[in-house]
Coordinates of N, CA and C in Angstrom, one line a residue:
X1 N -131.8 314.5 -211.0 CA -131.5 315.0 -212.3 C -132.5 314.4 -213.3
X2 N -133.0 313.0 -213.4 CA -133.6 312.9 -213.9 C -135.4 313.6 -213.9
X3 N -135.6 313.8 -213.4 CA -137.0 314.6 -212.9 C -136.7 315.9 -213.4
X4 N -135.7 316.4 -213.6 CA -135.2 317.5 -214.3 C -135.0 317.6 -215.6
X5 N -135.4 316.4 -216.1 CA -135.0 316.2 -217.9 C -133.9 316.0 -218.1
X6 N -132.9 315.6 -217.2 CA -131.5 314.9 -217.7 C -131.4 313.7 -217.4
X7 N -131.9 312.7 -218.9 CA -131.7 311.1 -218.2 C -130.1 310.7 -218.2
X8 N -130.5 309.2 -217.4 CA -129.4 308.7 -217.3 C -129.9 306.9 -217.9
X9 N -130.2 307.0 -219.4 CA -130.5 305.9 -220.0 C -129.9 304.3 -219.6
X10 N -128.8 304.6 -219.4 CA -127.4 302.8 -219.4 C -128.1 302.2 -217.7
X11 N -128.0 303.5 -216.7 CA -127.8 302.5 -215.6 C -128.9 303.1 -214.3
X12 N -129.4 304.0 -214.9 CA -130.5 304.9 -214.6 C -129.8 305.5 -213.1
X13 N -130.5 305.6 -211.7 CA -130.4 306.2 -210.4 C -130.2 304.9 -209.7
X14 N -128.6 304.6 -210.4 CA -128.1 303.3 -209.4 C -127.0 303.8 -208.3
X15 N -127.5 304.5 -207.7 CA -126.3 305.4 -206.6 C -124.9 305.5 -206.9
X16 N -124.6 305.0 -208.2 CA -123.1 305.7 -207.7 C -122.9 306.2 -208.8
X17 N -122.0 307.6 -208.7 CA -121.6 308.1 -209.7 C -120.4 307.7 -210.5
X18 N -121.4 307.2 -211.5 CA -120.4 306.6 -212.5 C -120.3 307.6 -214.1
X19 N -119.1 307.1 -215.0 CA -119.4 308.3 -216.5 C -120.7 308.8 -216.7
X20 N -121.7 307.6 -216.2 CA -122.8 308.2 -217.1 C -123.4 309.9 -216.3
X21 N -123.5 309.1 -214.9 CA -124.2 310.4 -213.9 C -122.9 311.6 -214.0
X22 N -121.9 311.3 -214.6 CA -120.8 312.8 -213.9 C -120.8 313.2 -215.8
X23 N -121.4 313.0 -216.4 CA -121.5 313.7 -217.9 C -123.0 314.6 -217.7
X24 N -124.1 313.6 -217.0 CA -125.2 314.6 -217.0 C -124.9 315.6 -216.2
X25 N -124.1 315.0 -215.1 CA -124.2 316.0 -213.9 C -123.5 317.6 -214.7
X26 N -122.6 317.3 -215.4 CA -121.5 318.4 -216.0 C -122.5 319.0 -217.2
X27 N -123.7 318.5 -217.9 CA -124.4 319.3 -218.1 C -125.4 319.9 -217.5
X28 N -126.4 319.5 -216.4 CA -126.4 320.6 -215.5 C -125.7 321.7 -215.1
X29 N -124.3 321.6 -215.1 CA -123.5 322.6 -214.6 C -123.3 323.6 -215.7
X30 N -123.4 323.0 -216.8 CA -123.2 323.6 -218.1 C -124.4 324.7 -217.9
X31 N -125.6 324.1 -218.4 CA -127.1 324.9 -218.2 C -127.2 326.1 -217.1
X32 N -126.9 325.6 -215.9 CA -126.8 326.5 -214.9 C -125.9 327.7 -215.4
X33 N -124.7 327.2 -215.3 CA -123.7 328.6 -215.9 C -123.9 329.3 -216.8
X34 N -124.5 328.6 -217.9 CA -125.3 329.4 -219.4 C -126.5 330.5 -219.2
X35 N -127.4 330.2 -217.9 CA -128.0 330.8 -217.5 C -128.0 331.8 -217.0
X36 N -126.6 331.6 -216.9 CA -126.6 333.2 -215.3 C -125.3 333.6 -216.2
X37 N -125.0 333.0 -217.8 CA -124.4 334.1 -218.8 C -123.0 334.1 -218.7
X38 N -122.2 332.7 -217.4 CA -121.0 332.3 -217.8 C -120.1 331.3 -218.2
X39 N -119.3 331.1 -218.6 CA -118.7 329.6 -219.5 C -118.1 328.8 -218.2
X40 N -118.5 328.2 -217.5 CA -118.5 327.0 -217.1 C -116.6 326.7 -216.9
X41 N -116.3 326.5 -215.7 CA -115.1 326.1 -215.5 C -114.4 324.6 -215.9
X42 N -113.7 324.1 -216.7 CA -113.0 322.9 -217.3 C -113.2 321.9 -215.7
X43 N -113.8 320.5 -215.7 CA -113.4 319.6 -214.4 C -112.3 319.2 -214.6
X44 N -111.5 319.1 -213.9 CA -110.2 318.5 -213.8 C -110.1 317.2 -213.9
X45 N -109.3 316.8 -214.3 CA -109.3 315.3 -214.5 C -108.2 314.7 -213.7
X46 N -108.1 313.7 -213.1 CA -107.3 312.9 -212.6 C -106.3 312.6 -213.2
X47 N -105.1 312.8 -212.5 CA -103.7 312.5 -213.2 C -103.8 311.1 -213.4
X48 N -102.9 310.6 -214.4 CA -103.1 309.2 -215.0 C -101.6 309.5 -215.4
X49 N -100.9 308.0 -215.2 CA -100.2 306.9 -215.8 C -100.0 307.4 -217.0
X50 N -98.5 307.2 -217.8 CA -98.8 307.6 -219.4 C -99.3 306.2 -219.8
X51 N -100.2 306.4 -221.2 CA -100.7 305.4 -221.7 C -100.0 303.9 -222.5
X52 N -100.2 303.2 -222.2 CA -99.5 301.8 -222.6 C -99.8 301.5 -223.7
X53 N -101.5 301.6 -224.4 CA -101.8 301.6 -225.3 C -102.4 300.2 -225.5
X54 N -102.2 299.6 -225.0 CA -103.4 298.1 -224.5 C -104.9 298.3 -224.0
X55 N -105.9 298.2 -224.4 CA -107.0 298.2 -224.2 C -107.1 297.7 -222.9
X56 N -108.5 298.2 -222.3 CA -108.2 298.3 -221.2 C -109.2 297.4 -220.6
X57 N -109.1 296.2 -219.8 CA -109.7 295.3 -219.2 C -110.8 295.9 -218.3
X58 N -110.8 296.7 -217.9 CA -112.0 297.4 -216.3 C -112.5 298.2 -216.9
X59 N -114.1 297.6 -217.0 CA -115.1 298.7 -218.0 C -114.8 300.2 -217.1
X60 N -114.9 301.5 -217.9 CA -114.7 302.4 -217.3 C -115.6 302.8 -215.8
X61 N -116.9 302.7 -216.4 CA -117.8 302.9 -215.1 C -117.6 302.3 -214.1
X62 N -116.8 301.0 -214.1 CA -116.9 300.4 -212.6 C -115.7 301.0 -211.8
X63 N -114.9 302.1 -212.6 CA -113.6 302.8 -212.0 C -114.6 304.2 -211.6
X64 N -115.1 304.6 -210.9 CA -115.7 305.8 -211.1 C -114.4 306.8 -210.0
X65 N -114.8 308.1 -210.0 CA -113.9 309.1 -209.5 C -113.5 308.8 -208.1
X66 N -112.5 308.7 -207.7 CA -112.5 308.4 -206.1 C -110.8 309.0 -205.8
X67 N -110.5 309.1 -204.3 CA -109.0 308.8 -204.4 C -108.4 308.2 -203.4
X68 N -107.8 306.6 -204.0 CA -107.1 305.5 -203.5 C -106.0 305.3 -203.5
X69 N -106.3 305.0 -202.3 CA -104.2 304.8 -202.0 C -103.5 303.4 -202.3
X70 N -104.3 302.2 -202.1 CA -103.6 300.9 -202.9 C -104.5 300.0 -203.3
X71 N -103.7 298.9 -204.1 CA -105.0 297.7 -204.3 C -104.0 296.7 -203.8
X72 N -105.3 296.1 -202.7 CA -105.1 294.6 -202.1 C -105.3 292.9 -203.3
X73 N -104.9 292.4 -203.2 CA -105.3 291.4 -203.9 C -105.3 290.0 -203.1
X74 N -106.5 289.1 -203.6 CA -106.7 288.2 -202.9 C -106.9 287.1 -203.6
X75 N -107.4 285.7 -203.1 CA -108.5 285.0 -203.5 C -109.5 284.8 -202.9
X76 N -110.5 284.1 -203.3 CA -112.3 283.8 -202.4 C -112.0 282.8 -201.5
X77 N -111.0 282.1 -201.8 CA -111.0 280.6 -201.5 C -112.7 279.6 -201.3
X78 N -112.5 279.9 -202.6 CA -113.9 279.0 -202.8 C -113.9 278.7 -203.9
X79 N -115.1 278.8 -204.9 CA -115.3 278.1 -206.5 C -114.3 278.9 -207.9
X80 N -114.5 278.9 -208.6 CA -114.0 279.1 -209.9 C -114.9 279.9 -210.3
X81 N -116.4 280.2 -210.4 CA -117.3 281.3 -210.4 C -117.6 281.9 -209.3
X82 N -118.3 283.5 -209.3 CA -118.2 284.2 -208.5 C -119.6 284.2 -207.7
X83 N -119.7 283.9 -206.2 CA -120.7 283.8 -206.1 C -121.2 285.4 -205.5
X84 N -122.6 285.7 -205.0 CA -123.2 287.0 -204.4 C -122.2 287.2 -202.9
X85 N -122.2 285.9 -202.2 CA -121.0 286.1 -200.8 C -119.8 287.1 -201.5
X86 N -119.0 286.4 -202.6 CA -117.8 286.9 -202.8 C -118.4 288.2 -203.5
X87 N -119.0 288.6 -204.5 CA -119.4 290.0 -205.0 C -119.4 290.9 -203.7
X88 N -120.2 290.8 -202.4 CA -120.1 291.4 -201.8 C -119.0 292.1 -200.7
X89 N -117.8 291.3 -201.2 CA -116.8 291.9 -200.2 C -115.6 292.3 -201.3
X90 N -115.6 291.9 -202.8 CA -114.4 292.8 -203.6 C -115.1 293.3 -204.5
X91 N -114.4 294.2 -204.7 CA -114.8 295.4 -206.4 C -114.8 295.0 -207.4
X92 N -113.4 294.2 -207.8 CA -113.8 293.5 -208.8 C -113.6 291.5 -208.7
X93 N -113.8 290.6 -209.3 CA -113.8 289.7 -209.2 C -112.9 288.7 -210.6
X94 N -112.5 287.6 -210.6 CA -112.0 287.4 -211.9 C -111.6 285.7 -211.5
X95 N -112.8 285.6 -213.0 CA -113.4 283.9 -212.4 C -111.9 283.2 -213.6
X96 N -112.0 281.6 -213.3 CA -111.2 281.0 -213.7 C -110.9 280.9 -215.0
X97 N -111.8 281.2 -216.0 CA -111.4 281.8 -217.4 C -110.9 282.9 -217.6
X98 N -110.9 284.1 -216.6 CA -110.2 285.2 -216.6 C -111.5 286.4 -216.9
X99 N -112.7 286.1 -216.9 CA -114.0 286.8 -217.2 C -113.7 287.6 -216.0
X100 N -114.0 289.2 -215.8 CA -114.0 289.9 -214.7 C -115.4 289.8 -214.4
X101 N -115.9 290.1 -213.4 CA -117.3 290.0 -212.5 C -117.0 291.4 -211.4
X102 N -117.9 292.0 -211.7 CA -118.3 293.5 -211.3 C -118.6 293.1 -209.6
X103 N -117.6 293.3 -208.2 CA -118.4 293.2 -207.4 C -119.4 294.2 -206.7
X104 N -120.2 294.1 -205.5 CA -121.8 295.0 -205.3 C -121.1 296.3 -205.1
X105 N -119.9 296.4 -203.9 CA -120.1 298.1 -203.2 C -118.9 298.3 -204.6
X106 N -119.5 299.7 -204.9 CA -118.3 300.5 -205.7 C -117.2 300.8 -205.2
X107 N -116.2 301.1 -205.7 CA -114.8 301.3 -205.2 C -114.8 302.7 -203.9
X108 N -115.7 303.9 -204.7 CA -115.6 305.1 -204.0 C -116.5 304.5 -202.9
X109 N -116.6 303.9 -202.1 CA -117.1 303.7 -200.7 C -116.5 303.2 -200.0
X110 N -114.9 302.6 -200.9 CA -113.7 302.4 -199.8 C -113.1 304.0 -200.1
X111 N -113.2 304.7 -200.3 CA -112.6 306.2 -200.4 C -112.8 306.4 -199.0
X112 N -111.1 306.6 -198.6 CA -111.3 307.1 -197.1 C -111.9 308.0 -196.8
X113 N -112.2 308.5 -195.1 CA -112.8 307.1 -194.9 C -114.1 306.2 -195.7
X114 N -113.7 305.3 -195.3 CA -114.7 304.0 -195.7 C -116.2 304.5 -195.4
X115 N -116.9 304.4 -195.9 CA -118.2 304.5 -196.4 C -119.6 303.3 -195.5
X116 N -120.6 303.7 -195.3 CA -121.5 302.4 -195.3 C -121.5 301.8 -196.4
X117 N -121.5 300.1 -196.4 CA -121.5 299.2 -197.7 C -120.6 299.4 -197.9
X118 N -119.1 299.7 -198.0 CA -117.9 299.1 -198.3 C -117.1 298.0 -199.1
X119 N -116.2 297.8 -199.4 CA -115.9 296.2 -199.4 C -115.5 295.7 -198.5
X120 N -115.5 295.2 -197.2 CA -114.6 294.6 -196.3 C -113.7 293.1 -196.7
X121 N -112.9 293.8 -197.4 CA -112.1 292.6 -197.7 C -110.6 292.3 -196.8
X122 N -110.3 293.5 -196.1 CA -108.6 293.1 -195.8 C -108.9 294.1 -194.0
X123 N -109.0 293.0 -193.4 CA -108.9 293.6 -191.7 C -107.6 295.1 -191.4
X124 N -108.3 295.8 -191.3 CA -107.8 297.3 -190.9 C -107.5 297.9 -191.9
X125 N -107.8 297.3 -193.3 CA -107.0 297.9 -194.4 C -108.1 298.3 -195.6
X126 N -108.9 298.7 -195.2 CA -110.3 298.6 -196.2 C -109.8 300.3 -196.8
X127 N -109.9 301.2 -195.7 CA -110.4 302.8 -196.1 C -108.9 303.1 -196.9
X128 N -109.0 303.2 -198.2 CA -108.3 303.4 -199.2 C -108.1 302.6 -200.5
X129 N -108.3 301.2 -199.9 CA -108.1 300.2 -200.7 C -108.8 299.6 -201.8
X130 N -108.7 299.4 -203.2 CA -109.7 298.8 -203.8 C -109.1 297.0 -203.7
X131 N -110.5 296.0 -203.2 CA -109.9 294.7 -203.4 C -110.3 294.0 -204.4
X132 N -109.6 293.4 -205.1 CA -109.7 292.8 -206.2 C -109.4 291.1 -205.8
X133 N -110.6 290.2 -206.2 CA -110.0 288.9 -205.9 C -110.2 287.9 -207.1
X134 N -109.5 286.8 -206.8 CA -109.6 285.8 -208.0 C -110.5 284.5 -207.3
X135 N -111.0 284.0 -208.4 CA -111.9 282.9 -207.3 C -111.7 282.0 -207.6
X136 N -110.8 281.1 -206.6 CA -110.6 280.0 -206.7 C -109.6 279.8 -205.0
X137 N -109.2 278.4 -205.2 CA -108.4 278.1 -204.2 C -109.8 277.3 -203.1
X138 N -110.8 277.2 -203.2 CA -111.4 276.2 -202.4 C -111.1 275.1 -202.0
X139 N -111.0 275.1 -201.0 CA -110.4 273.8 -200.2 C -108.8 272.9 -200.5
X140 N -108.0 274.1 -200.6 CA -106.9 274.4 -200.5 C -105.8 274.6 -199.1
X141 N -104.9 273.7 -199.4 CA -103.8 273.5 -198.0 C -102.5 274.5 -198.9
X142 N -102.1 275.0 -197.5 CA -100.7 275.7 -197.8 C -99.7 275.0 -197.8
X143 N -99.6 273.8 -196.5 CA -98.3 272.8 -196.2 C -98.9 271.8 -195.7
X144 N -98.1 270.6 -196.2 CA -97.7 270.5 -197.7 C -98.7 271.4 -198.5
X145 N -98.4 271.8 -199.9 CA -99.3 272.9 -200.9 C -100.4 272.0 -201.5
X146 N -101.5 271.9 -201.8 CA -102.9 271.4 -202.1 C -103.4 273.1 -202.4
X147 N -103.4 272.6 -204.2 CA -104.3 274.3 -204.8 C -105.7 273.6 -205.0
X148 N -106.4 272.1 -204.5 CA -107.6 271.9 -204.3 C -108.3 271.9 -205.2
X149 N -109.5 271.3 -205.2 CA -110.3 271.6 -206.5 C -110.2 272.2 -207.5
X150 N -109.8 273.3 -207.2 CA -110.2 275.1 -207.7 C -108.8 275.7 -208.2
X151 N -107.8 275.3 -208.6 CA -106.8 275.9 -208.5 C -106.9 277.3 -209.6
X152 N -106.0 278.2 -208.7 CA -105.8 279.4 -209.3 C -105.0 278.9 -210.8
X153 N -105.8 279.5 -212.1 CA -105.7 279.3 -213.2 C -104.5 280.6 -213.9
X154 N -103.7 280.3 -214.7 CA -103.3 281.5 -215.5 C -103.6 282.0 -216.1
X155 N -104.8 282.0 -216.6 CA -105.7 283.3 -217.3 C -106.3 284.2 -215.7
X156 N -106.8 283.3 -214.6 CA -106.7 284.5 -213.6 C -105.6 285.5 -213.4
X157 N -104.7 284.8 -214.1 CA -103.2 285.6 -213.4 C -103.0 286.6 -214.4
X158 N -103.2 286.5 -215.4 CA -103.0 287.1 -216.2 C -104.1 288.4 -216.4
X159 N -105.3 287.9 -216.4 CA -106.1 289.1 -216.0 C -106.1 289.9 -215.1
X160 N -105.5 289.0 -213.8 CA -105.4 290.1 -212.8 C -103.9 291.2 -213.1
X161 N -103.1 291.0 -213.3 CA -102.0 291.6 -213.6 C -102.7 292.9 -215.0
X162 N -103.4 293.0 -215.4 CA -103.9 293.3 -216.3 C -105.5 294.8 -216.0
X163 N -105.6 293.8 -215.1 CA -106.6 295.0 -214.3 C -105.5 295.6 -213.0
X164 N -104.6 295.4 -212.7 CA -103.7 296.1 -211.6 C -103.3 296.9 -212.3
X165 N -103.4 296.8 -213.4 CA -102.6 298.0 -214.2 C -103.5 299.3 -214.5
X166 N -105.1 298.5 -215.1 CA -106.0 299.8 -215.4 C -106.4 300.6 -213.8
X167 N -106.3 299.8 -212.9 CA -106.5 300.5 -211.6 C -105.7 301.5 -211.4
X168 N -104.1 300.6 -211.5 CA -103.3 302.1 -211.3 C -103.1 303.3 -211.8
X169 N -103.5 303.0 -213.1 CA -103.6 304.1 -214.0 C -104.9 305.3 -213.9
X170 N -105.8 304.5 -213.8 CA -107.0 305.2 -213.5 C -106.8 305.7 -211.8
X171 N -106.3 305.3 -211.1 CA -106.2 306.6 -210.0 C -104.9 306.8 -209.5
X172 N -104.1 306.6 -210.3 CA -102.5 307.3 -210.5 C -102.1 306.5 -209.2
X173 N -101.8 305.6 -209.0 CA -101.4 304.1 -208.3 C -100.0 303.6 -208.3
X174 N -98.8 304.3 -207.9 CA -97.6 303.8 -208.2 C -97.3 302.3 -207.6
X175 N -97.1 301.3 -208.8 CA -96.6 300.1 -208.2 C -95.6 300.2 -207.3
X176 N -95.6 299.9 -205.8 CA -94.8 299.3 -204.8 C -95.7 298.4 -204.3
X177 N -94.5 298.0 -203.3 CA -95.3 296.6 -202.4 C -95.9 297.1 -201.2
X178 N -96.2 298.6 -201.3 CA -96.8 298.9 -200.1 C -98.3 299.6 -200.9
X179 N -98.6 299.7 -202.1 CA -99.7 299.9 -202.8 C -100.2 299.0 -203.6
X180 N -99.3 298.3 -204.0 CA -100.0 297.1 -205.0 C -99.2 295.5 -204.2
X181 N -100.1 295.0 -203.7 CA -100.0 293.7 -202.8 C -101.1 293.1 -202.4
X182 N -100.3 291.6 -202.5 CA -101.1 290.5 -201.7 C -101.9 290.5 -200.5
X183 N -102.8 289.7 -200.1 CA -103.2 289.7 -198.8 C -102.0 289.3 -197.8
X184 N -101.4 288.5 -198.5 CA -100.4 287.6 -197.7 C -99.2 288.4 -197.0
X185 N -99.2 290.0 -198.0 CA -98.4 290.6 -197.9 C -98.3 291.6 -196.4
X186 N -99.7 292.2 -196.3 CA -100.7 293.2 -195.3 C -99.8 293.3 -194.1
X187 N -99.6 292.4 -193.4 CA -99.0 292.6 -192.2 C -97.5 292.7 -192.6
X188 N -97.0 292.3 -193.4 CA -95.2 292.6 -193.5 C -95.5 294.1 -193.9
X189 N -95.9 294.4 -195.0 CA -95.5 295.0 -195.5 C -96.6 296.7 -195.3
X190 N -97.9 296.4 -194.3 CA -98.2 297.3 -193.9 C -98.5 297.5 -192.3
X191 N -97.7 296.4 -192.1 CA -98.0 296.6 -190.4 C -99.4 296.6 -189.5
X192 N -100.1 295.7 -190.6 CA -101.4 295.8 -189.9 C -101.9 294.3 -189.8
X193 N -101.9 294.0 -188.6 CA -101.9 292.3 -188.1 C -103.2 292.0 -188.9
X194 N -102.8 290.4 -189.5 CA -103.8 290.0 -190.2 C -104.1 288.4 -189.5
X195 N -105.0 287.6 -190.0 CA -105.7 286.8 -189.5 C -104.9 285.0 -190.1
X196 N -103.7 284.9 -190.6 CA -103.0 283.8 -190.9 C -103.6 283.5 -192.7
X197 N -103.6 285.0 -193.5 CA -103.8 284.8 -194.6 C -102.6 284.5 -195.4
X198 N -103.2 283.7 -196.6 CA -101.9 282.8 -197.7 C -102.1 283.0 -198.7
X199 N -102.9 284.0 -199.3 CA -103.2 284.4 -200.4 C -102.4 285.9 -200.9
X200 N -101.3 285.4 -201.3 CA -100.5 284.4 -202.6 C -99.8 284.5 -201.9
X201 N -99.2 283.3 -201.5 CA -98.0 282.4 -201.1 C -97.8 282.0 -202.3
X202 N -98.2 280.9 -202.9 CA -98.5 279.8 -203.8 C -98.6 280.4 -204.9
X203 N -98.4 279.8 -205.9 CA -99.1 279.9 -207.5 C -99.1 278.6 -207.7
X204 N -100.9 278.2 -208.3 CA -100.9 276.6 -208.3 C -100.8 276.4 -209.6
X205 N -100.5 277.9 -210.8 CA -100.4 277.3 -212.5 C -98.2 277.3 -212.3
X206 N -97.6 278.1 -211.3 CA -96.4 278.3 -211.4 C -95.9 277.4 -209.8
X207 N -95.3 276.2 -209.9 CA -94.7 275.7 -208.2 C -93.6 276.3 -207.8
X208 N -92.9 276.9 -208.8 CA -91.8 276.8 -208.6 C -91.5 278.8 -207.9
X209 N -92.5 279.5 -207.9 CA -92.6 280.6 -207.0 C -93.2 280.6 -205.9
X210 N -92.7 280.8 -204.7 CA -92.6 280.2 -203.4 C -92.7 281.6 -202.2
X211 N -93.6 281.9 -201.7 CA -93.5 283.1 -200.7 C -94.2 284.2 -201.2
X212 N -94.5 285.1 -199.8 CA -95.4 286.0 -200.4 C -95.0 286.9 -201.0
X213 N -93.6 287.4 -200.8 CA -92.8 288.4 -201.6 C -92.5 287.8 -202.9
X214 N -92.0 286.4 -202.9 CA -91.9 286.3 -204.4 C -92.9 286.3 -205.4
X215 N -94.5 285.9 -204.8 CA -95.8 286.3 -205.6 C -95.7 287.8 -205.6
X216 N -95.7 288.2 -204.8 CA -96.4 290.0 -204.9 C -95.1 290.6 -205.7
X217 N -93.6 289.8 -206.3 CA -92.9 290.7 -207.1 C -92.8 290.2 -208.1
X218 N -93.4 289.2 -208.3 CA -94.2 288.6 -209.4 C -95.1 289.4 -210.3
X219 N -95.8 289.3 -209.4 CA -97.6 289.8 -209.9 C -97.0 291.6 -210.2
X220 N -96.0 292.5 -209.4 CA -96.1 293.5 -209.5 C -94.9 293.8 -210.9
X221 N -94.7 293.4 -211.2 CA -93.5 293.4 -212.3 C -94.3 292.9 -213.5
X222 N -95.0 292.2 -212.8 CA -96.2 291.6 -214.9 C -97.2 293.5 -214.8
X223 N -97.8 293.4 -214.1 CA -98.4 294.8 -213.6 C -97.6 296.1 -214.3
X224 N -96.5 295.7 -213.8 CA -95.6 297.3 -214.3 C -95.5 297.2 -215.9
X225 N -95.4 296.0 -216.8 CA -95.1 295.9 -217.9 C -96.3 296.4 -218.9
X226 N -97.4 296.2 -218.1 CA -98.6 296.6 -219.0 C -98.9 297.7 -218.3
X227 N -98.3 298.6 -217.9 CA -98.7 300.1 -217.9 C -98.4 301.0 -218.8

């Protein structure tokens, strides 16, 4: 498109179609139609969520067109900043001040099926999923509980609850515990054997919530309030 005189200024020919490439792309379609002398058919837009009216934490381009069936949530279990390891296995990222961090594969390349470059974040559960992780919990014990160095902060918590919500909205995402959940959750609650993950068992800003159901009805109830 661009060689055709339709730039794409912000992010130029970074392969994935984001606002900017599906506005040029829709005027090409425009031009084309004009040419051959007819008015261009309306794109449809993706059903959405009624609006909450809270601005919205997830720059739009990193949501680009796709259709997903849940978001997993995790942690890196590592630093409090996001390193290129962790970028490369979630979509989005959300460091200990609650800053979101853009991770590398786009969402639409977990669009089932799963795509080359993917996010491989959740064993057998990738092709539909967008994963979203918080970074922290490095060198962290489940029993006795040690949140370690790194402990998961409540501004992560709060941001994350906060982008669960622009996800779900942005690809019409009904909170349940079988669409919006923990890692820790994966095998109860999707039947798909997982590797002895604890992310969220624990809350190291809350002790007193205990289990993976009581995080994931936690996190999905703050979630539902900002929709």
């Amino acid at each position: 498109m661009i060689a055709l005189g339709y730039p794409l200024p912000k992010f130029g020919a970074d392969g994935d179609f984001g606002d900017e490439t599906r506005v040029a792309f829709s005027k090409v379609l425009d031009d084309l139609e004009r040419l051959r002398g007819a008015k261009p058919a309306a794109e449809p837009k993706p059903a959405s969520l009624p609006p909450s009216g809270r601005e919205s934490e997830v720059p739009a381009d990193w949501m680009p067109g796709a259709k997903m069936e849940r978001i997993i949530l995790h942690w890196t279990a590592g630093a409090h900043k996001a390193s290129e390891f962790d970028r490369g296995h979630y979509h989005i990222l959300i460091e200990d001040n609650g800053q979101l961090v853009r991770g590398i594969p786009s969402i639409k390349l977990n669009e089932a099926p799963a795509k080359k470059g993917y996010a491989a974040h959740t064993l057998g559960a990738n092709s539909g999923s967008i994963g979203v992780s918080l970074c922290c919990m490095g060198g962290a014990n489940e029993a006795p509980f040690d949140p370690g160095k790194y402990p998961m902060t409540r501004a992560q918590w709060d941001a994350l609850t906060s982008v669960v919500a622009d996800l779900c909205r942005r690809y019409s995402i009904a909170v349940t515990d079988k669409t919006v959940l923990s890692h820790a959750e994966v095998q109860n609650n999707l039947g798909i054997q997982q590797r002895g993950k604890w992310d969220f068992t624990r809350l190291a800003f809350d002790p007193s919530v205990k289990g993976a159901k009581a995080c994931g009805d936690k996190l999905r109830a703050e979630a539902k309030s900002k929709l």
